[in-house]
Tab-separated table of C-alpha atoms in Angstrom:
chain	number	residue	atom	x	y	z
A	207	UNK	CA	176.505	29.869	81.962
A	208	UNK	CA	178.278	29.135	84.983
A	209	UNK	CA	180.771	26.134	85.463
A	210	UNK	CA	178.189	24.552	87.627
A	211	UNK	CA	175.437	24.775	85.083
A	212	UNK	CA	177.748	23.024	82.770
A	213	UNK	CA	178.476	20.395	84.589
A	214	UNK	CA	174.991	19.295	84.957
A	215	UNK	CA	174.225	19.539	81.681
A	216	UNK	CA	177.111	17.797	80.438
A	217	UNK	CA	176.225	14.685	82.946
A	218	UNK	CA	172.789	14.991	82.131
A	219	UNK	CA	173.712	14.965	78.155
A	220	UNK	CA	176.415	12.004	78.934
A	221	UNK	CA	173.937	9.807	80.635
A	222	UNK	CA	170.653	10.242	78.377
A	223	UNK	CA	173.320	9.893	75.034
A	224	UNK	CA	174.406	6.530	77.017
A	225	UNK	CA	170.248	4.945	77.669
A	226	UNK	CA	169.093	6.727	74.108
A	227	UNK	CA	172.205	5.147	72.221
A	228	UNK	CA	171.517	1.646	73.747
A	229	UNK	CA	167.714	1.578	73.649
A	230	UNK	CA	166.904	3.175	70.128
A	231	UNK	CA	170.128	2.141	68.362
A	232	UNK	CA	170.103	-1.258	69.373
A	233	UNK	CA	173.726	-0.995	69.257
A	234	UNK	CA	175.112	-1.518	73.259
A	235	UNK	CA	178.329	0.762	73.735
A	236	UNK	CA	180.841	-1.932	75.061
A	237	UNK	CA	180.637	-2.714	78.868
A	238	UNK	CA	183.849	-1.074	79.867
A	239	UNK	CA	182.864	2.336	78.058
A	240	UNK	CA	179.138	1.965	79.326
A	241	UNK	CA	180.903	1.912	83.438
A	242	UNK	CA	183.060	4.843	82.038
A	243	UNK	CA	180.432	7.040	80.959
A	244	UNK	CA	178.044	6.236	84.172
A	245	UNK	CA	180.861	6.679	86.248
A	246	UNK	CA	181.431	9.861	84.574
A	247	UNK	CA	178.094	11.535	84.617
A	248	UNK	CA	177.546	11.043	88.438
A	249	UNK	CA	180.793	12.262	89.089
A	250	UNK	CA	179.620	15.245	86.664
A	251	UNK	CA	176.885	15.635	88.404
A	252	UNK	CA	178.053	15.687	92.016
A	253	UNK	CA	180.300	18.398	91.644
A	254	UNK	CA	178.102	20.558	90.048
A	255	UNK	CA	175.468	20.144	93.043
A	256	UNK	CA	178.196	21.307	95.293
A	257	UNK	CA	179.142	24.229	92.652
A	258	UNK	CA	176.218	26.270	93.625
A	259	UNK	CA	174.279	26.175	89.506
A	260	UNK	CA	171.188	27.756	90.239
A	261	UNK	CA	167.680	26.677	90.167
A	262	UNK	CA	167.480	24.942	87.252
A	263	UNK	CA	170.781	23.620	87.202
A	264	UNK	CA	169.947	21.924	90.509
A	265	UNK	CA	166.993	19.926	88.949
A	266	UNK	CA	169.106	18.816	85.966
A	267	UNK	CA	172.430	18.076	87.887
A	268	UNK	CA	169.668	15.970	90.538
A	269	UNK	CA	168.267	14.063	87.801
A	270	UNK	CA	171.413	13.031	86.267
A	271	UNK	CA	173.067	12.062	89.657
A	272	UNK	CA	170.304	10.033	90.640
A	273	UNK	CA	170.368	8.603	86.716
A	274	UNK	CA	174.224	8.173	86.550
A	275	UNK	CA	174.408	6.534	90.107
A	276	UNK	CA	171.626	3.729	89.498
A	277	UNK	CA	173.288	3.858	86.005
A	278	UNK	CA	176.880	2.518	87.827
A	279	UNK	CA	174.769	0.491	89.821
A	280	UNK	CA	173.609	-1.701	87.034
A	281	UNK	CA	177.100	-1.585	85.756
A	282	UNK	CA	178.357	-3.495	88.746
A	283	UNK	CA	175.613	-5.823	89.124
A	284	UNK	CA	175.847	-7.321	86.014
A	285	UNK	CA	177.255	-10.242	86.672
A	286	UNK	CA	175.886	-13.595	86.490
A	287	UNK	CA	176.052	-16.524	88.593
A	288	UNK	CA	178.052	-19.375	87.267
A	289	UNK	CA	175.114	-21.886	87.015
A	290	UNK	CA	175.311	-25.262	86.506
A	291	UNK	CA	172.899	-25.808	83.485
A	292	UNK	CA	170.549	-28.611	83.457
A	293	UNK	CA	172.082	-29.658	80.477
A	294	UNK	CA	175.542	-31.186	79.357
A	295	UNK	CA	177.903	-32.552	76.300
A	296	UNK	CA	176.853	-36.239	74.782
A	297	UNK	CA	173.797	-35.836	76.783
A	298	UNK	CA	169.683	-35.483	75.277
A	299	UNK	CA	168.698	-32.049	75.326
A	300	UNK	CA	165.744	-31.572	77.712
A	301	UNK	CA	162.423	-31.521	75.359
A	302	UNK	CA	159.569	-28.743	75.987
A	303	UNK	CA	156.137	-27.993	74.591
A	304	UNK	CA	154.963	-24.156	74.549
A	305	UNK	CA	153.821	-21.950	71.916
A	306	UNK	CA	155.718	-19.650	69.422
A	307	UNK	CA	155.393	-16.419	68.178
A	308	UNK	CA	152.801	-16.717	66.187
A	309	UNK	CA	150.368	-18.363	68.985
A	310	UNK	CA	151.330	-21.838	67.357
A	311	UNK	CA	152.434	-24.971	69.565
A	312	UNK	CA	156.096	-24.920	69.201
A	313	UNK	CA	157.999	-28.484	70.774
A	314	UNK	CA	161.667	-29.364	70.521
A	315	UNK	CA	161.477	-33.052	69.736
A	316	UNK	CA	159.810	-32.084	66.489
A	317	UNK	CA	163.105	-30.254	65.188
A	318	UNK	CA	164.742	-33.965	65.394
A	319	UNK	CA	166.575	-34.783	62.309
A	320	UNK	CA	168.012	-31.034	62.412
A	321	UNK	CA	170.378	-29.275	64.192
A	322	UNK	CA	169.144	-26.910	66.852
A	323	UNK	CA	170.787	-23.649	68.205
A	324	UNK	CA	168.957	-22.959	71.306
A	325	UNK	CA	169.289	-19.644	72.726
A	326	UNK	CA	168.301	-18.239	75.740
A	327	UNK	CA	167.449	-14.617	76.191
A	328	UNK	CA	166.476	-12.065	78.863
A	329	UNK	CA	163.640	-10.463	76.645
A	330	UNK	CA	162.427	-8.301	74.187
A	331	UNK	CA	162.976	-5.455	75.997
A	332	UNK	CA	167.139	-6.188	77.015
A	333	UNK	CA	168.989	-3.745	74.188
A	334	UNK	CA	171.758	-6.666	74.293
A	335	UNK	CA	169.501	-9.077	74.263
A	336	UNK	CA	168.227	-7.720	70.814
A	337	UNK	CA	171.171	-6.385	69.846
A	338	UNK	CA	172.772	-9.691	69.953
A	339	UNK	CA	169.743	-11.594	68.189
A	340	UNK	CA	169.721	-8.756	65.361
A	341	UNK	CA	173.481	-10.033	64.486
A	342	UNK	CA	172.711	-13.879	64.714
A	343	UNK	CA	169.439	-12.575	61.768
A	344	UNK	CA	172.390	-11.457	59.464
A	345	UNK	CA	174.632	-14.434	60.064
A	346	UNK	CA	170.998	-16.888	58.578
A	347	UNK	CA	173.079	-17.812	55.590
A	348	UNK	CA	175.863	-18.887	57.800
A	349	UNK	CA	173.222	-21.527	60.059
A	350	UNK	CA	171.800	-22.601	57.099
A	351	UNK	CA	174.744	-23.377	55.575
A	352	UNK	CA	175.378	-25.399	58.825
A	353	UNK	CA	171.674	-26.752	58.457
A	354	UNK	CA	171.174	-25.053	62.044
A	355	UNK	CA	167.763	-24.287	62.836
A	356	UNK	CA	167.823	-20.939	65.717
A	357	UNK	CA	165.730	-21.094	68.396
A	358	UNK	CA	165.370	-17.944	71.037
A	359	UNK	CA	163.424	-18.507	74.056
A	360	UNK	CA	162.440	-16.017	76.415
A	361	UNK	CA	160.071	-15.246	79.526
A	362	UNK	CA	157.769	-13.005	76.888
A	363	UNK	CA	154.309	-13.501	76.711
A	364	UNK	CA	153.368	-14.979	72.887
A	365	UNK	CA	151.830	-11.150	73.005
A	366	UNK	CA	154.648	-9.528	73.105
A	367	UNK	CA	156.860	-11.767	71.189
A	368	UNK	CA	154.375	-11.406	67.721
A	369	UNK	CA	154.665	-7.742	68.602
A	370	UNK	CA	158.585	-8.040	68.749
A	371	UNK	CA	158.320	-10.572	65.204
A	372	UNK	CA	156.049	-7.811	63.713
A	373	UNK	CA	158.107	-5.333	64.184
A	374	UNK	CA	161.716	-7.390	63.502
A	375	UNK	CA	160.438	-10.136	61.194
A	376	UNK	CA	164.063	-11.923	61.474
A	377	UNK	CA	164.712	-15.192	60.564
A	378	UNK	CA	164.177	-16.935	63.799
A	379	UNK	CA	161.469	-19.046	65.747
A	380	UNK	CA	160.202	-17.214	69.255
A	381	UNK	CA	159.181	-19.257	72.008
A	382	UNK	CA	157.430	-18.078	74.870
A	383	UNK	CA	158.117	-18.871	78.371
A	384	UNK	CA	156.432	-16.902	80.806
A	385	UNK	CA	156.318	-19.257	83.607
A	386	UNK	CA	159.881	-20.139	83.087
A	387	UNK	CA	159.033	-23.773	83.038
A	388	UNK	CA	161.454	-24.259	80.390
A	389	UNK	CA	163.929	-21.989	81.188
A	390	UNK	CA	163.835	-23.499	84.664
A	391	UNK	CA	164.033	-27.043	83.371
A	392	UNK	CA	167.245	-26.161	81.477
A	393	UNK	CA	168.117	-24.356	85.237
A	394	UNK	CA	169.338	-21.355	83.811
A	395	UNK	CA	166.908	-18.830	85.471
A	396	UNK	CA	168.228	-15.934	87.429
A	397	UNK	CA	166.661	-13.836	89.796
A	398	UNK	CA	168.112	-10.344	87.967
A	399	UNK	CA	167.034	-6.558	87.619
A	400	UNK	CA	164.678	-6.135	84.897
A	401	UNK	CA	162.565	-2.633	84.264
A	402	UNK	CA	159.934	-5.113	82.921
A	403	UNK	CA	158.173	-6.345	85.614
A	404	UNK	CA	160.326	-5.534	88.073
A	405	UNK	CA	162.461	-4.174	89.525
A	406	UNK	CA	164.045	-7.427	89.680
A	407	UNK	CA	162.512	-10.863	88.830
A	408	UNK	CA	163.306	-14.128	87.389
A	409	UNK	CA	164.423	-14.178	83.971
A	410	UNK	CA	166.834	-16.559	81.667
A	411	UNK	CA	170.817	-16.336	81.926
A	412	UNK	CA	171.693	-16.025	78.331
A	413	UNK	CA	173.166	-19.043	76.979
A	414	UNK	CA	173.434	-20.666	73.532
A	415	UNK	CA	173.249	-24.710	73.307
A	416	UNK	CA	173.575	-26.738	70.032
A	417	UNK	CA	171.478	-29.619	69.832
A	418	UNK	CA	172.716	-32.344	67.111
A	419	UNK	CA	169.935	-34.044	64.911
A	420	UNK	CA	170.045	-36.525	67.363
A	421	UNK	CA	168.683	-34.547	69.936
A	422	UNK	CA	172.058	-34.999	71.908
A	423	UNK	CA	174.011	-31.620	72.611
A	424	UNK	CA	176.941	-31.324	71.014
A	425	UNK	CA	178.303	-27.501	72.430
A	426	UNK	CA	177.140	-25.138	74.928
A	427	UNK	CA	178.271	-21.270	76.330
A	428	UNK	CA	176.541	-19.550	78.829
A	429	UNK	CA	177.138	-15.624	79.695
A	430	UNK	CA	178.562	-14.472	82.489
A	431	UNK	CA	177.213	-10.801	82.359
A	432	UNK	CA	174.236	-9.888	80.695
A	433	UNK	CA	175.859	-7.059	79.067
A	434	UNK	CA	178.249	-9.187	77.183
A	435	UNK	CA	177.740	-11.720	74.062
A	436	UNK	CA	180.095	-13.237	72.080
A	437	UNK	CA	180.453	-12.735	68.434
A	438	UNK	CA	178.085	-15.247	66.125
A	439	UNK	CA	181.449	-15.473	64.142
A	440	UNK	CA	183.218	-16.397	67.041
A	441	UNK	CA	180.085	-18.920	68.069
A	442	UNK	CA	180.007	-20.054	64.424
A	443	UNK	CA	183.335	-20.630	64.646
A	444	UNK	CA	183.163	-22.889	67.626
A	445	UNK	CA	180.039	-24.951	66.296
A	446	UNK	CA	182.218	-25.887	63.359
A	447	UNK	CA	184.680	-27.122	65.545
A	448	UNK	CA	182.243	-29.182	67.192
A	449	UNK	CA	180.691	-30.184	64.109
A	450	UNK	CA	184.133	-31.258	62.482
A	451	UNK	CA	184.165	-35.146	61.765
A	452	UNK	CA	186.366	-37.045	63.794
A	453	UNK	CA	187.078	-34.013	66.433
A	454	UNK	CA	186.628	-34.424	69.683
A	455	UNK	CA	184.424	-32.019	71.713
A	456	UNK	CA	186.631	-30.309	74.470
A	457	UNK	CA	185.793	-31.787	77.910
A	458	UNK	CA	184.345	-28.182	79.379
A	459	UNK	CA	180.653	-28.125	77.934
A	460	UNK	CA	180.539	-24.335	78.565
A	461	UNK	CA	182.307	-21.729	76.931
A	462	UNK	CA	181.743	-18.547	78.863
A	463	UNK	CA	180.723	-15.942	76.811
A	464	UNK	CA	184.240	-13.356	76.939
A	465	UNK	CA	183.342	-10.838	73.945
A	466	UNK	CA	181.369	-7.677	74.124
A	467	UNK	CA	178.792	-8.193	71.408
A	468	UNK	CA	180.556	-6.335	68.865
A	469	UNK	CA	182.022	-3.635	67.321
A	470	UNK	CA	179.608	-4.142	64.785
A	471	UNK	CA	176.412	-3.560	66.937
């Protein structure tokens, strides 16, 4: 094997270990190691095109260039615009009517006398999307402890989303969005890439809010790169600072989400 057909195959094996890991794991490798390897396997992969690795070594090094270069693409545009939500501190949360995952009419107002945590998600098919609602299943105790109720809303169809329950059966309610009315009357819809649908489209910026029995809302984060999540210990962490009689809730309604989802995912 010459050095050129190594190359390729080492890009080619850096790049589809990097997509497999993330989509079958469920388990995101953290942002700054995702760019790394990306960056990595196109590099990889453009010197062995230019090291002469015969036939077949052409086709793999090709695929993995054009795979590692869209790859660092996504990297960089991963960002998220820093949105104004719809939504503030000491203020009603914005009600909505839809229907849940199992095809049942799902509306806000009819959670009052419990505490909320209303998350926003990109959709069953983000692997940090459902990486991060995997961890917030195993932290259940921990809400209901809190008497939280969780709440996930995405653009999914209610098809999809009893498909995704089916196949998860976590311990939290699915709404459906698919028009984005709600995610567009909490203004935190993003015109992003998406392989769903796509190649880009309108989906939700991720963003957790927690809604007081009340109705008011009492905390709110909202990501700033929807690669990264914080921590549902770090989250917890802040909702029982905000829940803490007699403490005042910081005058910034939005903590940006500044973790990678976890070592733990």
């Amino acid at each position: 094997m010459n050095l050129g057909m190594a190359l390729a195959l080492t890009s080619f094996v850096l790049i589809a270990g990097a997509v497999i890991w993330t989509n079958i794991s469920g388990r995101p490798l953290p942002p700054g190691v995702e760019r790394d390897v990306a960056f990595a396997a196109t590099l990889f992969a453009g010197v062995a095109l230019v090291s002469h690795p015969g036939a077949i070594g052409y086709g793999i090094a090709g695929i993995a260039f054009v795979l590692g270069g869209f790859f660092s693409f996504l990297t960089f545009m991963s960002g998220l615009p820093a949105q104004q939500a719809a939504v503030s501190v000491g203020r009603p949360a914005p009600d909505f009517r839809s229907l849940d995952a199992d095809g049942r009419e799902f509306r806000l107002s009819e959670l009052s006398g419990s505490r909320v945590l209303l998350k926003f998600f990109r959709g069953t098919w983000c692997p940090y999307c459902v990486a991060d609602l995997r961890l917030w299943n195993e932290y259940s105790g921990e809400l209901r402890a809190l008497g939280l109720k969780l709440v996930a809303v995405s653009h999914d169809s209610v098809g999809v989303l009893k498909q995704f329950k089916r196949k998860h059966a976590w311990n939290i309610t699915l709404v459906a969005d698919p028009d984005l009315e709600i995610i567009r009357r909490y203004n935190l819809q993003n015109h992003n890439f998406t392989p769903k649908g796509g190649p880009f489209r309108d989906m939700a910026i991720p963003a957790a809010i927690l809604i007081d029995a009340d109705g008011k809302v009492l905390w709110m984060s909202q990501a700033s790169d929807f690669r990264v999540r914080s921590h549902p210990a770090k989250v917890l962490a802040d909702i029982r600072a905000a829940l803490s009689p007699g403490k005042a809730v910081p005058e910034s309604n939005r903590t940006i989400y500044a973790n990678v989802v976890s070592e733990e995912i």
